[in-house]
Coordinates of C-alpha atoms in Angstrom, one line a residue:
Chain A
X274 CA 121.5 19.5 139.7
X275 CA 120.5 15.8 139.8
X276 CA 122.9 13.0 138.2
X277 CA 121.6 10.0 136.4
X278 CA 123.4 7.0 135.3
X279 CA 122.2 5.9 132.0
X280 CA 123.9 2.7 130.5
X281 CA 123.5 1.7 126.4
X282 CA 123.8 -1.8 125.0
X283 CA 124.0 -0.4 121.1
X284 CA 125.9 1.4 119.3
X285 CA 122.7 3.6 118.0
X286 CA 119.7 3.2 120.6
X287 CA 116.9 5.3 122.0
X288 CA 116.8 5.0 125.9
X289 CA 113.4 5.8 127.5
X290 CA 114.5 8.3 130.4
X291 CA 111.0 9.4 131.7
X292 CA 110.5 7.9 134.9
X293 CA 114.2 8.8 135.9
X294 CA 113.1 12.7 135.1
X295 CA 109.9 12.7 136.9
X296 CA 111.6 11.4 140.0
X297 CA 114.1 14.4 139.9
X298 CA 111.3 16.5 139.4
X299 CA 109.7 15.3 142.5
X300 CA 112.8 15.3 144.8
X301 CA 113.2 19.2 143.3
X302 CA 110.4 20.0 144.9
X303 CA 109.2 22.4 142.1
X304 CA 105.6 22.6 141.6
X305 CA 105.5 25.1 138.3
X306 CA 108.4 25.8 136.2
X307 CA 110.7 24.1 133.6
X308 CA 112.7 21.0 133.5
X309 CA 116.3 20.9 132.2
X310 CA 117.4 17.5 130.9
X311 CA 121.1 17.6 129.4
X312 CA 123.9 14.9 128.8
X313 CA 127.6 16.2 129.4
X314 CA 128.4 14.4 126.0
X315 CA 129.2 15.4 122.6
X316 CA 128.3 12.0 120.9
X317 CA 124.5 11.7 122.7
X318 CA 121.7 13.9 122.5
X319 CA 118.4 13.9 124.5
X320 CA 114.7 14.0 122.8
X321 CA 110.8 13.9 123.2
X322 CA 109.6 11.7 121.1
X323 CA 106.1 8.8 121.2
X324 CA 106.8 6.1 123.3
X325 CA 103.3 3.9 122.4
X326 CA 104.2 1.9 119.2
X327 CA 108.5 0.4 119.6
X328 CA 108.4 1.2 116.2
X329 CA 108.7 4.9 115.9
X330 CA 111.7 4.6 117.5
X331 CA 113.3 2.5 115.3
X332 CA 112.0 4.6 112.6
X333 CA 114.1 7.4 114.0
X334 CA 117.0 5.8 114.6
X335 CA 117.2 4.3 110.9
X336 CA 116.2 7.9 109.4
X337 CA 118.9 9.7 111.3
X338 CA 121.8 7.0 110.1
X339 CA 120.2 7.5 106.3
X340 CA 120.7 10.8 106.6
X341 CA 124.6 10.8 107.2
X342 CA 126.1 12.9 104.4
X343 CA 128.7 10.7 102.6
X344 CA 132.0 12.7 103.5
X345 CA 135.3 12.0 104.5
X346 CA 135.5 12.4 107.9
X347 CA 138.8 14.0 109.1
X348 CA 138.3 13.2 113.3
X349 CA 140.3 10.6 113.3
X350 CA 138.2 8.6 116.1
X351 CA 136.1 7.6 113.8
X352 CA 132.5 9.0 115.4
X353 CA 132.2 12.1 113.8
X354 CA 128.8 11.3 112.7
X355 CA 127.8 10.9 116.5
X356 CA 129.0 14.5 117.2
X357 CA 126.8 15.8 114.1
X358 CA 123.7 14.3 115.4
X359 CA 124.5 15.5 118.9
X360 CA 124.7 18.7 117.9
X361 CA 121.4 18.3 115.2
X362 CA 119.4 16.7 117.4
X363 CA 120.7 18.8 120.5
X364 CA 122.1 17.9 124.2
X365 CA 119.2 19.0 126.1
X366 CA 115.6 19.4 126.8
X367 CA 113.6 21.8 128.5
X368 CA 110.3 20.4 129.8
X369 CA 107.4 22.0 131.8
X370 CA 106.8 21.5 135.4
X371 CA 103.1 21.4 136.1
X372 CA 101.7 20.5 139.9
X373 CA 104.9 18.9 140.7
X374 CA 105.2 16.6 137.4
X375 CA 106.3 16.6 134.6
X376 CA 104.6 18.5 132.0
X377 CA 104.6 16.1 128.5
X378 CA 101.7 15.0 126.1
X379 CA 99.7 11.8 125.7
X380 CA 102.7 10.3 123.6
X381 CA 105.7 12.2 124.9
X382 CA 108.7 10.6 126.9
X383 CA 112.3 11.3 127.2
X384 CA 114.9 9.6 125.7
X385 CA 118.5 9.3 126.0
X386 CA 119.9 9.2 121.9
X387 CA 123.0 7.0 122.3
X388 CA 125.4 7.5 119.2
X389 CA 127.9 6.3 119.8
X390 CA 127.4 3.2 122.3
X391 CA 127.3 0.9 124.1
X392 CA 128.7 3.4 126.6
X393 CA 127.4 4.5 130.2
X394 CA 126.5 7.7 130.2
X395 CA 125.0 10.6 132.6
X396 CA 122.1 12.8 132.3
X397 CA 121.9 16.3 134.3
X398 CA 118.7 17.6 135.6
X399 CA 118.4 20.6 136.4
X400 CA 114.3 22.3 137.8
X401 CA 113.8 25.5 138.0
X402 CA 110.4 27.5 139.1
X403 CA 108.4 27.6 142.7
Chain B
X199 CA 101.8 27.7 132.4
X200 CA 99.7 28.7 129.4
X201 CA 97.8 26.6 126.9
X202 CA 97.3 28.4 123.7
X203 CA 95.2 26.7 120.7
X204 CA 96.2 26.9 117.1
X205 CA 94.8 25.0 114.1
X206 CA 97.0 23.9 111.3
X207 CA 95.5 23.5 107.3
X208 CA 97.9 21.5 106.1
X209 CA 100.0 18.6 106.3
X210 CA 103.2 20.6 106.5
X211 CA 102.9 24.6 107.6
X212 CA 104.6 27.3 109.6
X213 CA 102.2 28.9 111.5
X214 CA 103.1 32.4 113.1
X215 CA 102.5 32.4 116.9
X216 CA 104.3 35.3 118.2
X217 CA 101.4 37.2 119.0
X218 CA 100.0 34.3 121.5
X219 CA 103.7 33.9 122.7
X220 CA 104.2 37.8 123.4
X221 CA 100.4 37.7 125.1
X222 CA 101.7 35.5 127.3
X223 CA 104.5 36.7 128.4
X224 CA 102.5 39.8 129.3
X225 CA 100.0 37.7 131.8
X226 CA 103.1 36.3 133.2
X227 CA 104.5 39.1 134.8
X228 CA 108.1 38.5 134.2
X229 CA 109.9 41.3 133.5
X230 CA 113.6 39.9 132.9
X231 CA 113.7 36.0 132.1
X232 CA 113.3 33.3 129.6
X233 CA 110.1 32.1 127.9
X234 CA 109.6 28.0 127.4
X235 CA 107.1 27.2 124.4
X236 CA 106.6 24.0 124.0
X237 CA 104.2 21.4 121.9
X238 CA 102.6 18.3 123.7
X239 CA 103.0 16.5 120.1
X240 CA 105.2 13.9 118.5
X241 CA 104.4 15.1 115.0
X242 CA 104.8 19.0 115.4
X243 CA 107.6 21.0 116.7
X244 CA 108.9 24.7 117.5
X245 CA 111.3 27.0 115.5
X246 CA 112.1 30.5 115.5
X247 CA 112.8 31.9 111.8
X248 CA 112.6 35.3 109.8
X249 CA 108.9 36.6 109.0
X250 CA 109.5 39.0 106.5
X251 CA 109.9 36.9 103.2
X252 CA 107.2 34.3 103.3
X253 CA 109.4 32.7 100.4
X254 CA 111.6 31.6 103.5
X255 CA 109.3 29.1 105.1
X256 CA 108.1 27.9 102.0
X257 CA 112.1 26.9 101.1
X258 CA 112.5 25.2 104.9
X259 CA 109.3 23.4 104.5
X260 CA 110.6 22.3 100.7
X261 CA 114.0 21.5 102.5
X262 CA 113.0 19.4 105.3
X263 CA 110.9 17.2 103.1
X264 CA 113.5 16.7 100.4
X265 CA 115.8 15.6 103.4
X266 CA 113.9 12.8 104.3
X267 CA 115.8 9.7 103.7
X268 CA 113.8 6.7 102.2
X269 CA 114.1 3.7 104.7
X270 CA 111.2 1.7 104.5
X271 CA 109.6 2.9 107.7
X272 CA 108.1 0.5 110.0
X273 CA 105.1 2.8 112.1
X274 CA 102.2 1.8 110.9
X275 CA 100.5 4.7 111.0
X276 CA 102.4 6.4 108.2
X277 CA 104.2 9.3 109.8
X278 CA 107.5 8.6 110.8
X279 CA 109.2 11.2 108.9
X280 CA 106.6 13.7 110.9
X281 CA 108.3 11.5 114.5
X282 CA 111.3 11.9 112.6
X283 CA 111.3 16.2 111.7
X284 CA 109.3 16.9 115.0
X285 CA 112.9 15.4 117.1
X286 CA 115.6 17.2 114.9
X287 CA 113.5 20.5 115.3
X288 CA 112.4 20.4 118.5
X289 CA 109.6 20.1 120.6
X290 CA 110.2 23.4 121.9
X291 CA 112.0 26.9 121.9
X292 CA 113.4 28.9 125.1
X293 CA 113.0 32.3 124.0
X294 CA 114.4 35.8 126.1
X295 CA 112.2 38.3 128.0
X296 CA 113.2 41.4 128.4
X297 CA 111.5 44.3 129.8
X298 CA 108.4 42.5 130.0
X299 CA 108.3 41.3 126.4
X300 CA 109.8 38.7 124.3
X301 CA 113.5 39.4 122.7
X302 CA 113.3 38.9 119.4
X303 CA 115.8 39.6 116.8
X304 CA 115.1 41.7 114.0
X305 CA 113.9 39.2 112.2
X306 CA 113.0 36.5 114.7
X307 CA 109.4 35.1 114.7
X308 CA 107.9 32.1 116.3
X309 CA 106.4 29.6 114.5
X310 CA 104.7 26.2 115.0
X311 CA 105.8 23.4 112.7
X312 CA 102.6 21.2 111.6
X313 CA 104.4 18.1 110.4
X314 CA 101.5 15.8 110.3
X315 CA 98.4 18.1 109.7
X316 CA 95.8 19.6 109.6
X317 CA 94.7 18.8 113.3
X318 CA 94.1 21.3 116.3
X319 CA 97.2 21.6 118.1
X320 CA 98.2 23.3 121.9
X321 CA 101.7 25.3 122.9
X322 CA 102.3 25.3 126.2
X323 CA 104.4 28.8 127.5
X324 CA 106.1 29.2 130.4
X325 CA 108.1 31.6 131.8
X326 CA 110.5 32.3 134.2
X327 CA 112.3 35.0 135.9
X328 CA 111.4 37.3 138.0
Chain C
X11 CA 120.5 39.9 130.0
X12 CA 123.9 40.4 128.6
X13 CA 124.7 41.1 125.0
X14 CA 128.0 39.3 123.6
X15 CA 129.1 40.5 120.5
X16 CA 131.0 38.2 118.3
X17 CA 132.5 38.0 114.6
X18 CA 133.2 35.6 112.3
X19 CA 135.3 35.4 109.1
X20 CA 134.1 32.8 106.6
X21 CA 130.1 32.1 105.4
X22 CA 130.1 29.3 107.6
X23 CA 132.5 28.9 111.0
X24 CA 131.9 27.4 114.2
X25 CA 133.3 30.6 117.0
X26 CA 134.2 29.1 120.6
X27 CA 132.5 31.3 122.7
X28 CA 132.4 29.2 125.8
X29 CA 134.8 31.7 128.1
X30 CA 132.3 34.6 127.1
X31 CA 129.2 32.8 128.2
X32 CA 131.1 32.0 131.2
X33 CA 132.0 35.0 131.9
X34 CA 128.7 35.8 131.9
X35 CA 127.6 33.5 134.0
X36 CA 129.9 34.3 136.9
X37 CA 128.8 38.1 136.3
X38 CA 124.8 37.0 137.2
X39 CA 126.1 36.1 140.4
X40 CA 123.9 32.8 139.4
X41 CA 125.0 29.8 141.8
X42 CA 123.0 27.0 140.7
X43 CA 120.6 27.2 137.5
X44 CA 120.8 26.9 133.8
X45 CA 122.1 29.3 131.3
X46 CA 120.1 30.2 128.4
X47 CA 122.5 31.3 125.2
X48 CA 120.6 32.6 122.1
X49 CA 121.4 34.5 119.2
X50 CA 118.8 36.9 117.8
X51 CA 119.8 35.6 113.9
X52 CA 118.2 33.4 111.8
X53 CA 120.8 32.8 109.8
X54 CA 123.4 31.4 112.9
X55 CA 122.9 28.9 115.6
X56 CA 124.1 27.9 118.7
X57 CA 125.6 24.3 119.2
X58 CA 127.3 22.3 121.8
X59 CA 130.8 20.3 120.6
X60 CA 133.5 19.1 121.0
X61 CA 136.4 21.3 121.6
X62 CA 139.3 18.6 121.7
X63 CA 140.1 17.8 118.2
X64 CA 139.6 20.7 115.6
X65 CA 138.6 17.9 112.7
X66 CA 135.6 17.5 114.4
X67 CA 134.0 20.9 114.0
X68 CA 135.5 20.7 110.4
X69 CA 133.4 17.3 110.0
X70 CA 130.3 19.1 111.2
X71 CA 130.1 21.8 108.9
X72 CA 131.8 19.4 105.9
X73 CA 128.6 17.3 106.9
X74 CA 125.8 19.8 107.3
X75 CA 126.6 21.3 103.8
X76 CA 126.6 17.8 102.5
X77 CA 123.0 17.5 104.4
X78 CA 121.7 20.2 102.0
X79 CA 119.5 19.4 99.4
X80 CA 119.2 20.5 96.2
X81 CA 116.3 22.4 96.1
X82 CA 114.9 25.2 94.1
X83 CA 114.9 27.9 96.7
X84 CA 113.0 30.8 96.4
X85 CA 114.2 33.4 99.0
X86 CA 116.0 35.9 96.6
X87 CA 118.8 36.8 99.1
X88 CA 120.3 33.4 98.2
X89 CA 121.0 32.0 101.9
X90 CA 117.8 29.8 102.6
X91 CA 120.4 27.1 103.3
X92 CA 121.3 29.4 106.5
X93 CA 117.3 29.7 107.3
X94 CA 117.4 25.9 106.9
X95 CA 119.9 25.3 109.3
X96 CA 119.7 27.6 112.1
X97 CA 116.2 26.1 112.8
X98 CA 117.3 22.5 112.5
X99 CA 120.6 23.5 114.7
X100 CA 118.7 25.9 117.0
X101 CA 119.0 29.6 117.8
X102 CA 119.8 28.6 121.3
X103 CA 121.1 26.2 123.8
X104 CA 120.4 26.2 128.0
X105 CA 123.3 24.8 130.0
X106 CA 123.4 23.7 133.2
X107 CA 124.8 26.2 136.1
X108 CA 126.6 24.5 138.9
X109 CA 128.4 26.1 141.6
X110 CA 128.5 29.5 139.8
X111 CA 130.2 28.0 137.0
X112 CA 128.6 26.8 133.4
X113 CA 128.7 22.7 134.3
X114 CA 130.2 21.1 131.1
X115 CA 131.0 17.6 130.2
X116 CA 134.8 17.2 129.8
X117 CA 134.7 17.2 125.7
X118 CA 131.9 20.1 125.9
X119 CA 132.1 24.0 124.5
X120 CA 129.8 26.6 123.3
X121 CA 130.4 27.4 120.0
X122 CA 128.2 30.3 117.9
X123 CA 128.0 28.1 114.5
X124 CA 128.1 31.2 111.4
X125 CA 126.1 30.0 108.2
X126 CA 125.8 33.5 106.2
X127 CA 129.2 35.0 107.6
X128 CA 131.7 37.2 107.9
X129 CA 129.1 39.0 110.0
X130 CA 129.4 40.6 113.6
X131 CA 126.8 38.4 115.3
X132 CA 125.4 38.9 118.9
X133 CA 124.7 36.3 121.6
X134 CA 121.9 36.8 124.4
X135 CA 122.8 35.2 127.4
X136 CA 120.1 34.7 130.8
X137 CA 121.1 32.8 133.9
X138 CA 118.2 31.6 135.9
X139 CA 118.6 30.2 139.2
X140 CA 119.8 31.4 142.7

């Protein structure tokens, strides 16, 4: 399992991860099989999402805050709607392996979801296959 | 890994692709693992949900569209909330194999979600074990 | 693959099952890999959470029912809202393996999140790796 420091400047931000993955791939050694991408946090997630135009990004990260339910939040830390989009969006991605890199579309790239930031942060990879 | 083509006919639709899924599996070999399926797009995504009552799909695709918040969305292109759905979803499913063939539930099917179609869109499977 | 069998007691319920899936785990004789945990339901998830602070798994599902909308569903069973959610949660999660143990982050569990309970659910568990 490879290790990754990942730091956030924002409370809310969308860190592009890619090149970071594709160098653990390479150091696995794996030439087909799947890429695990996890953070060991409960208040950031990990996605694929388009990388070409800044502006999706934003996009998501306004969506997702619109979408926070108006309730009264019992966890008294004050982040609980960082631990609900952790667990919506999800800790982790699985990725293919293909010829010894990383297997993603013409638009995809892997991002670190900080939400609850700024905050350094880890990211575990994990390649399995031959 | 596999590359399996599936067309969508319309902006927002479930299409079933266990068949292609469990085909795939088959050519593969494994008997005891873990199937990856996985879209290269940033406006499509992965589920697995019940195939019995077509009136099920029809309510998640009404649900996921009256969830979208409206924040004035910045992509020029129009399909953010697409970005958006295709992130909280998932790119991708890891599904079990056992005895040579998927392990489904019951009531278990795999779909792709079209989230900005029709357009012509690829899964790519993968599996693992041995 | 092993089969966990697990119950809850209200319609919706997050269920630590972390020392289960561990179990597991250290039964596959897995040393270093990723552990794939999925429920054959599609009316249940699987999420990872906190595990500190029981107010926050009370905030998520507080939050997710807030998250519904209010649409006309047309599933007659009356439990799209569990559809809904089990595809926007996930049916599964894959967790790093680490020295034959599930590698969590300090705040991290598996929990088995219920949204049509009291039902006896299953979990599928696969370890991959050597």
């Amino acid at each position: 399992m490879d290790v990754i420091g990942v730091s956030s400047q924002r409370r809310r931000q969308l860190v592009d991860v890619t090149s970071f993955v594709q160098e653990a791939v390479a150091a696995s050694g794996v030439e087909e099989g799947v890429c695990h991408v996890a953070v060991p946090h409960t208040t950031a997630a990990v996605l694929l999402n388009e990388n070409a135009d800044p502006a999706v990004g934003d996009d998501i990260l306004a969506a997702l805050a619109a979408m926070l339910p108006a309730v009264a939040w019992r966890h008294a830390e004050g982040n609980s709607d960082a631990h609900l989009l952790s667990s919506l969006v999800g800790h982790s991605v699985s990725v293919p392996v293909s010829a010894g890199e990383l297997a993603l579309g013409r638009w995809q790239a892997v991002y670190l979801l900080e939400l609850d930031g700024p905050r350094k942060r880890e990211l575990w990879v994990t390649c399995l296959g031959g």
